[in-house]
mmCIF file of N, CA and C and ligand atoms in Angstrom:
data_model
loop_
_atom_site.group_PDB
_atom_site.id
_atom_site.type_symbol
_atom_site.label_atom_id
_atom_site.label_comp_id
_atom_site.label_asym_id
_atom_site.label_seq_id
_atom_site.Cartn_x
_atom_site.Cartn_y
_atom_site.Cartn_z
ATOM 1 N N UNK F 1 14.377 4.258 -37.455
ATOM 2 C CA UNK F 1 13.480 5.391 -37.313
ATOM 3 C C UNK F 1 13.819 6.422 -38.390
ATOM 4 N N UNK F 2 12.782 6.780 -38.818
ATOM 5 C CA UNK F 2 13.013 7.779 -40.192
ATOM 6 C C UNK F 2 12.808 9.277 -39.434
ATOM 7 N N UNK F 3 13.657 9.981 -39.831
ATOM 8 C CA UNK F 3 13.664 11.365 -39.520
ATOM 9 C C UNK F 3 12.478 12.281 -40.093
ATOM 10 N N UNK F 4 11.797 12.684 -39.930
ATOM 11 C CA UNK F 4 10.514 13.673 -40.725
ATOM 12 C C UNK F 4 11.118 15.215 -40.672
ATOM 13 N N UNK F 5 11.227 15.503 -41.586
ATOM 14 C CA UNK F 5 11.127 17.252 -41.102
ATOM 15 C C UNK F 5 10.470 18.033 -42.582
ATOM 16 N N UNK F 6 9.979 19.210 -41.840
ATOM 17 C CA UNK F 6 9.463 20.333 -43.026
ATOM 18 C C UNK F 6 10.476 21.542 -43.054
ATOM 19 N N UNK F 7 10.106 22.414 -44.263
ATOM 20 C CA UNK F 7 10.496 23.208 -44.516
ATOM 21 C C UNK F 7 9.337 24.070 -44.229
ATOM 22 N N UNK F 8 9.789 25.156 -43.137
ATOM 23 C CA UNK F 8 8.867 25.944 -42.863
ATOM 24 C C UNK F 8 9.272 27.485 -43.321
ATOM 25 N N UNK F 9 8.662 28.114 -43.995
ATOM 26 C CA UNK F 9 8.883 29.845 -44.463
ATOM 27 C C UNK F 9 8.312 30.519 -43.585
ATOM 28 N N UNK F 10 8.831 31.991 -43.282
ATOM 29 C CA UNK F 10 8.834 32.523 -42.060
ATOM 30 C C UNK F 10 9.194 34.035 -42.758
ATOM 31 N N UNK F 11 8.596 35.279 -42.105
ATOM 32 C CA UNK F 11 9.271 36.354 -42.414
ATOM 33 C C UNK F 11 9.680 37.166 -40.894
ATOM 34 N N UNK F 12 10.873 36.715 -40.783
ATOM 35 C CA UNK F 12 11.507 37.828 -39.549
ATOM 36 C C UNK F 12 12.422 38.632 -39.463
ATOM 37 N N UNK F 13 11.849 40.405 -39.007
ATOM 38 C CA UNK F 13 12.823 40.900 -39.353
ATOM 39 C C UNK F 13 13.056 41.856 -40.574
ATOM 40 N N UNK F 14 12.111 41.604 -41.317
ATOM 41 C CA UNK F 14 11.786 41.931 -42.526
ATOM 42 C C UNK F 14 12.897 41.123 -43.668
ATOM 43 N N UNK F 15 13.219 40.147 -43.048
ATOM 44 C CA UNK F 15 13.461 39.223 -44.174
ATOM 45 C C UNK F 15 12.793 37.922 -44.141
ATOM 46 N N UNK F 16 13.132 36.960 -45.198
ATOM 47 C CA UNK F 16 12.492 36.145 -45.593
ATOM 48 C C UNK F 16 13.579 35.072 -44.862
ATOM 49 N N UNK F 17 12.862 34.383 -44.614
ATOM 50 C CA UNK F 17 13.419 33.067 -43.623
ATOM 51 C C UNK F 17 12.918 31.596 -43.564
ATOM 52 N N UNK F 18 13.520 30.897 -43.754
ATOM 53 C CA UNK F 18 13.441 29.257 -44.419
ATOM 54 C C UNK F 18 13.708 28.292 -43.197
ATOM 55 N N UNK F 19 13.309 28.019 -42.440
ATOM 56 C CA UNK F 19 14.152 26.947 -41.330
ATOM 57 C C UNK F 19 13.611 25.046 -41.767
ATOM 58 N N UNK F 20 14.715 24.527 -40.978
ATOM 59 C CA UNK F 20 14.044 23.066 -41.371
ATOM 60 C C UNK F 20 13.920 22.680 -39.767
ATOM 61 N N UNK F 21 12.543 22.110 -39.719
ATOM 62 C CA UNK F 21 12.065 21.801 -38.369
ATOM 63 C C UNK F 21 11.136 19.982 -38.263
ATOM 64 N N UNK F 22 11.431 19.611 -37.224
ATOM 65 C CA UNK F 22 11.220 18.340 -37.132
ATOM 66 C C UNK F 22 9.347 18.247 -37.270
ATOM 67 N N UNK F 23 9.102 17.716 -38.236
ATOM 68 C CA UNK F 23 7.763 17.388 -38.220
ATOM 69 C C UNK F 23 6.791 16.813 -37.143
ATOM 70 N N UNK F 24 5.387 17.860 -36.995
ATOM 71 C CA UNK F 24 5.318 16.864 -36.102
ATOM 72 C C UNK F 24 3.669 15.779 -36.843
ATOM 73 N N UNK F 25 3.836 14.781 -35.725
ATOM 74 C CA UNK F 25 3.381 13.905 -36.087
ATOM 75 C C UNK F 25 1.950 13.327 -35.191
ATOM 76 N N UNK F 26 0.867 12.496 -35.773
ATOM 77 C CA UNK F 26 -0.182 12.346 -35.356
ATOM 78 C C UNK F 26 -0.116 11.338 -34.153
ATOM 79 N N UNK F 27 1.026 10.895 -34.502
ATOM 80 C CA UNK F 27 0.996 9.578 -33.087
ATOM 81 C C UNK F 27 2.457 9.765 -31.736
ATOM 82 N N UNK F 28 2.761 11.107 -32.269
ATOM 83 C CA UNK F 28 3.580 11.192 -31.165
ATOM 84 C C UNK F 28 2.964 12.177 -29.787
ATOM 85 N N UNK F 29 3.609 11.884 -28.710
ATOM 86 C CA UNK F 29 2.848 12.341 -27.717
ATOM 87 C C UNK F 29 2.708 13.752 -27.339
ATOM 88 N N UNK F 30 1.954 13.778 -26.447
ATOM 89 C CA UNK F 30 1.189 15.111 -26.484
ATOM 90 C C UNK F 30 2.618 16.643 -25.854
ATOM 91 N N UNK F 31 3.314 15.647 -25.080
ATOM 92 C CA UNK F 31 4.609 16.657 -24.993
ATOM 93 C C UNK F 31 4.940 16.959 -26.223
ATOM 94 N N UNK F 32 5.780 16.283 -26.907
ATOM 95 C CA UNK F 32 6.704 16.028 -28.167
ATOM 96 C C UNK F 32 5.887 16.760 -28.936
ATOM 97 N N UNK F 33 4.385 16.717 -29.597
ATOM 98 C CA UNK F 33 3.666 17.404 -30.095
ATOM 99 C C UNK F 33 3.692 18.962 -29.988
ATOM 100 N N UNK F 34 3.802 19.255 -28.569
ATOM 101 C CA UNK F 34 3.621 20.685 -28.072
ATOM 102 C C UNK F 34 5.215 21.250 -28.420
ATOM 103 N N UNK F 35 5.971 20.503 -27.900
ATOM 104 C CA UNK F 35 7.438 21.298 -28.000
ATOM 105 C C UNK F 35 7.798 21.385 -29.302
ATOM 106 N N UNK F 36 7.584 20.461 -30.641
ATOM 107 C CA UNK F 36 8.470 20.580 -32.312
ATOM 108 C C UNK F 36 6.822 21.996 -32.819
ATOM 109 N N UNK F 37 5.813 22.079 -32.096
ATOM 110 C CA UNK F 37 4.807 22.751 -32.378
ATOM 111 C C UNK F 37 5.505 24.523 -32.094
ATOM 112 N N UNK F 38 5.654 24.636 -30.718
ATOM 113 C CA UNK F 38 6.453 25.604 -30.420
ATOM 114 C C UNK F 38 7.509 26.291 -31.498
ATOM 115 N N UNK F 39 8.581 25.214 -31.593
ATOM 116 C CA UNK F 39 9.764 24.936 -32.450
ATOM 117 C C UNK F 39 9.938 25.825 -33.488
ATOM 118 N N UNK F 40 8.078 25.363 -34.250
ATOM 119 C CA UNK F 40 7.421 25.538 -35.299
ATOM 120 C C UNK F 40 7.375 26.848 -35.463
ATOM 121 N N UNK F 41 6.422 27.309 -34.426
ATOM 122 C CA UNK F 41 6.205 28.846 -34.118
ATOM 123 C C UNK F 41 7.224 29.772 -34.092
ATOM 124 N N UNK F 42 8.404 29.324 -33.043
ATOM 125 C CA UNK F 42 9.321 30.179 -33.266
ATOM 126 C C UNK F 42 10.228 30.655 -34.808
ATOM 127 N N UNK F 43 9.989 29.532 -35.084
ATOM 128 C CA UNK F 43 10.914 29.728 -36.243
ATOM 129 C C UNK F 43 9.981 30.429 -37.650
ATOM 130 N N UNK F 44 8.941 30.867 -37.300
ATOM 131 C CA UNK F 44 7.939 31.737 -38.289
ATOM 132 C C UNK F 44 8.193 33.097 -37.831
ATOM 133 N N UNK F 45 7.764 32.753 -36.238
ATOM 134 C CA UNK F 45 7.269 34.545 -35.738
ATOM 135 C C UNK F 45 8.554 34.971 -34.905
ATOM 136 N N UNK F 46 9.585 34.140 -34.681
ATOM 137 C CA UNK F 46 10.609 34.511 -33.952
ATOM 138 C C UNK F 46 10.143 34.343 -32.025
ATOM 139 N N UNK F 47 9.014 34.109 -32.163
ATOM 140 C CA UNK F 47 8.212 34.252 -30.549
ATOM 141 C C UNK F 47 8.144 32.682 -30.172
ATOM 142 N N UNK F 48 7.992 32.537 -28.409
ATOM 143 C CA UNK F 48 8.060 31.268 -28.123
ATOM 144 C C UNK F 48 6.511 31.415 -27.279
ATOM 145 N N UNK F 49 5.683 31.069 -27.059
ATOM 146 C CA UNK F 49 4.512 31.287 -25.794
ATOM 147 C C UNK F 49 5.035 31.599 -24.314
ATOM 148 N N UNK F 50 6.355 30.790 -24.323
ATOM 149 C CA UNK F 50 6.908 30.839 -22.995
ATOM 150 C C UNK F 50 7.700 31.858 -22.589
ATOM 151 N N UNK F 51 7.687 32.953 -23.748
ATOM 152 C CA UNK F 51 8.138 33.986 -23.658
ATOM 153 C C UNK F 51 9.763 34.526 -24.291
ATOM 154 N N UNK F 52 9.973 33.327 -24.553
ATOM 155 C CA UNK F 52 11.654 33.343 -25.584
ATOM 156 C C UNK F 52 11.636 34.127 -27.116
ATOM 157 N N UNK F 53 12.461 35.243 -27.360
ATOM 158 C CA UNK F 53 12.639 34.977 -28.669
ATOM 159 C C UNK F 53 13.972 34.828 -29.251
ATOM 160 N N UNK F 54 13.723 34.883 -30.674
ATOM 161 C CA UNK F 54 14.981 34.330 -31.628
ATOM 162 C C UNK F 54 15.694 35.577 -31.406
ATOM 163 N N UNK F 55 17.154 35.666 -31.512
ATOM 164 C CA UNK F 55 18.500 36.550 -31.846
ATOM 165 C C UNK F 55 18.762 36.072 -33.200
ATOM 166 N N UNK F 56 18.407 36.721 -33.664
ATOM 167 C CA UNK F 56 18.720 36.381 -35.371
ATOM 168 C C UNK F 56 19.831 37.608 -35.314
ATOM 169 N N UNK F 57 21.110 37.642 -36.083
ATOM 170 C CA UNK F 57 22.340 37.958 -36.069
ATOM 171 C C UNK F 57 21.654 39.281 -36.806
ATOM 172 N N UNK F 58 22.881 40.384 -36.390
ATOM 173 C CA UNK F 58 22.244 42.204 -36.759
ATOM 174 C C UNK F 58 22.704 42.140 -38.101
ATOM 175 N N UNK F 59 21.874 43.265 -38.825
ATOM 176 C CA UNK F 59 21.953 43.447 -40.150
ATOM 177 C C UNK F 59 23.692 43.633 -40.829
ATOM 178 N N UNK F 60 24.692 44.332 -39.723
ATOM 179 C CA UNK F 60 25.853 43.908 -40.148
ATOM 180 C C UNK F 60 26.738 43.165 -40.467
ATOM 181 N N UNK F 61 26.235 42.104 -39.144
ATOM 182 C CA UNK F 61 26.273 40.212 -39.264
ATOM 183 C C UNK F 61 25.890 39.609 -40.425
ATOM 184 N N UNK F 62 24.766 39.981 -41.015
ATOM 185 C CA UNK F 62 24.087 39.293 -42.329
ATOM 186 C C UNK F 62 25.237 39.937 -43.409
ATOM 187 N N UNK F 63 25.276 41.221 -43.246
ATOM 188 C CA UNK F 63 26.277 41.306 -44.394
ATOM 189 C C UNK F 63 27.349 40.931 -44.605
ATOM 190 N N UNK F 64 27.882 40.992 -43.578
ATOM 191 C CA UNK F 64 29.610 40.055 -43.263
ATOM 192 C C UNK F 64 29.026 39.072 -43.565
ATOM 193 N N UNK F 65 28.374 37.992 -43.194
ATOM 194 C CA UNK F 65 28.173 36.771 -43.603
ATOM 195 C C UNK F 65 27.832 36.553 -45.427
ATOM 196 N N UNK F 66 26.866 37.552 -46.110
ATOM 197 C CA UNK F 66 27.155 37.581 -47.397
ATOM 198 C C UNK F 66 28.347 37.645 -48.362
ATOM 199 N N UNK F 67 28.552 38.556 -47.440
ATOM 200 C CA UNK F 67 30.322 38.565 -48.059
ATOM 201 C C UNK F 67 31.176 37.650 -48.178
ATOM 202 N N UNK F 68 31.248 36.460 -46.884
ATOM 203 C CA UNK F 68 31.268 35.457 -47.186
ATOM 204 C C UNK F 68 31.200 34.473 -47.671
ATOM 205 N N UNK F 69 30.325 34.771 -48.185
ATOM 206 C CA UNK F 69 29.555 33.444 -49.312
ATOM 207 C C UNK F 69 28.609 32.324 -48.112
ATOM 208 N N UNK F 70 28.401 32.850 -46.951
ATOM 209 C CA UNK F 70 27.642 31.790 -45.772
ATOM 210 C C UNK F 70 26.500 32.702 -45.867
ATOM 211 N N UNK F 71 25.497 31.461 -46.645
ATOM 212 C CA UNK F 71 23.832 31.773 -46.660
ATOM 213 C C UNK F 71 23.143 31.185 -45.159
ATOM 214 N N UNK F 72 23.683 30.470 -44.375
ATOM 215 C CA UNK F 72 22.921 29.944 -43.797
ATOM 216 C C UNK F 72 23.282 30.744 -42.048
ATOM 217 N N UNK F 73 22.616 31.350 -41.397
ATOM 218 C CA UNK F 73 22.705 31.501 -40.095
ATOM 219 C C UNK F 73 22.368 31.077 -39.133
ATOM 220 N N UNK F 74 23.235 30.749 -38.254
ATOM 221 C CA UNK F 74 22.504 29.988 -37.188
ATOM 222 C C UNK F 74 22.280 30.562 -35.864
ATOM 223 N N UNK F 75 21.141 30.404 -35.346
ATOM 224 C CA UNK F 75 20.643 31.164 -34.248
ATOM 225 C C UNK F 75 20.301 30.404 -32.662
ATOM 226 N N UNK F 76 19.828 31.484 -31.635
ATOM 227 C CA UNK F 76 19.830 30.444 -30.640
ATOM 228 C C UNK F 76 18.343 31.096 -30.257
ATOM 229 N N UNK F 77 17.825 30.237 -29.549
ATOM 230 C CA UNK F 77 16.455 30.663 -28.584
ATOM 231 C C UNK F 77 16.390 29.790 -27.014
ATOM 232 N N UNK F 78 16.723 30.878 -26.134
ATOM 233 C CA UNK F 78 16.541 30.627 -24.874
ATOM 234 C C UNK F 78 15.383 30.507 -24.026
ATOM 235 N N UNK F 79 14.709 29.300 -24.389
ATOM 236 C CA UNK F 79 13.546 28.854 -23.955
ATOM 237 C C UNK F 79 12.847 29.039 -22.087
ATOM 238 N N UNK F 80 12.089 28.984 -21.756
ATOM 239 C CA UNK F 80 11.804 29.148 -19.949
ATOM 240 C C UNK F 80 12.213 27.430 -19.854
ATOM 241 N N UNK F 81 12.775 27.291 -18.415
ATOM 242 C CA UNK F 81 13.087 26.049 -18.019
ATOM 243 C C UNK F 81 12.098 24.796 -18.534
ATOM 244 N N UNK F 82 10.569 25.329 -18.303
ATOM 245 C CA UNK F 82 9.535 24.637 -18.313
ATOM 246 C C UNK F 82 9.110 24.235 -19.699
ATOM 247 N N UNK F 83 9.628 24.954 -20.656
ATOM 248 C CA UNK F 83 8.705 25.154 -21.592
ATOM 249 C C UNK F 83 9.358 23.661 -22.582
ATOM 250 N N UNK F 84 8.570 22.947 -23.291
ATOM 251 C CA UNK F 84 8.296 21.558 -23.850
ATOM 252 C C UNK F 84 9.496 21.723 -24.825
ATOM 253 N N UNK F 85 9.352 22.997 -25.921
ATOM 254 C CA UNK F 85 10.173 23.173 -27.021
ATOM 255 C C UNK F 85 11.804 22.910 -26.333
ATOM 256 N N UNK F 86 12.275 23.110 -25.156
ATOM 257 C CA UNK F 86 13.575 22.324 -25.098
ATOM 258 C C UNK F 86 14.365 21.114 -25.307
ATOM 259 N N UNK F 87 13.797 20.072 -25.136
ATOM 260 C CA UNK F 87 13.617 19.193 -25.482
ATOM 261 C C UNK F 87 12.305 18.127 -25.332
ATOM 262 N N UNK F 88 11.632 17.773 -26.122
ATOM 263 C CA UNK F 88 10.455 17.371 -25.658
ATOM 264 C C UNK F 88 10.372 15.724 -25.268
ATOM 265 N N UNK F 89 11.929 15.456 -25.859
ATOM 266 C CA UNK F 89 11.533 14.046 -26.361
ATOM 267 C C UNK F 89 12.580 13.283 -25.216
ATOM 268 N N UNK F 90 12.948 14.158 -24.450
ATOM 269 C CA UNK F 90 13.418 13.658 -22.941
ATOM 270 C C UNK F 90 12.608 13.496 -21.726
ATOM 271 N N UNK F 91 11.728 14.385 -21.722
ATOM 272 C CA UNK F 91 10.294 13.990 -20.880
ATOM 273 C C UNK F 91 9.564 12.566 -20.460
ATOM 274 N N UNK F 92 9.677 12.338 -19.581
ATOM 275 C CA UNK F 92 9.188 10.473 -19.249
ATOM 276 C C UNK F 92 7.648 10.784 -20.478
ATOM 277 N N UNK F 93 7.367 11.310 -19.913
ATOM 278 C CA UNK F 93 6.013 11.606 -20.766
ATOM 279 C C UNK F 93 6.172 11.052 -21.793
ATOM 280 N N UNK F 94 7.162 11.656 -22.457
ATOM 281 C CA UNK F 94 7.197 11.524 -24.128
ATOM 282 C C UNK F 94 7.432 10.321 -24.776
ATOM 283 N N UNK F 95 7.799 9.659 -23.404
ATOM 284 C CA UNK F 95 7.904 7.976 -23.988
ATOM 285 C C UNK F 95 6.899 7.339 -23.792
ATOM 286 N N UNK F 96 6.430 6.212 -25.496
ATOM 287 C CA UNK F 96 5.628 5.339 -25.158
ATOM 288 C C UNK F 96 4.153 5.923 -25.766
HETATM 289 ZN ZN1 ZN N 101 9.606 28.169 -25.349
#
């Protein structure tokens, strides 16, 4: 199985923001579709539909981390129990 993903650009925050997110695809199912779709969203607008958003690390964080020489941050989003973008591809649904 080949991995797909895009590079999606995003401005949050008033910065500019790059994430890599699993592509989605025409023949995968309609869960799996909805949740890397979500995924998608969040990682543009920082917003989830289900009401989650991104903690992107505070502007002091970014600078300590420059200082560092670490370009890359990593963030979390605490999704609603229900919502697809958790994992989509564990769903009986999603198989098949
Ligand atoms: Zn969500």
């Amino acid at each position: 199985m080949t991995a797909l993903h895009d590079l999606v650009a995003g401005h949050l925050h008033d910065e500019n923001s790059l994430a890599v997110v699993p592509a989605v695809t025409e023949d995968s199912a309609p869960r799996v579709r909805e949740g890397l779709a979500r995924r998608r969203q969040v990682a543009v607008t920082g917003r989830c539909p289900c009401g989650a958003t991104m903690a992107i690390p505070s502007r002091a964080q970014r600078r300590a981390a420059r200082r560092a020489a670490r370009r890359i941050h990593h963030v979390a989003v605490i999704h609603a129990d229900s919502c697809p973008a958790i994992d989509p591809f564990t769903d009986e649904q999603a198989v098949g």
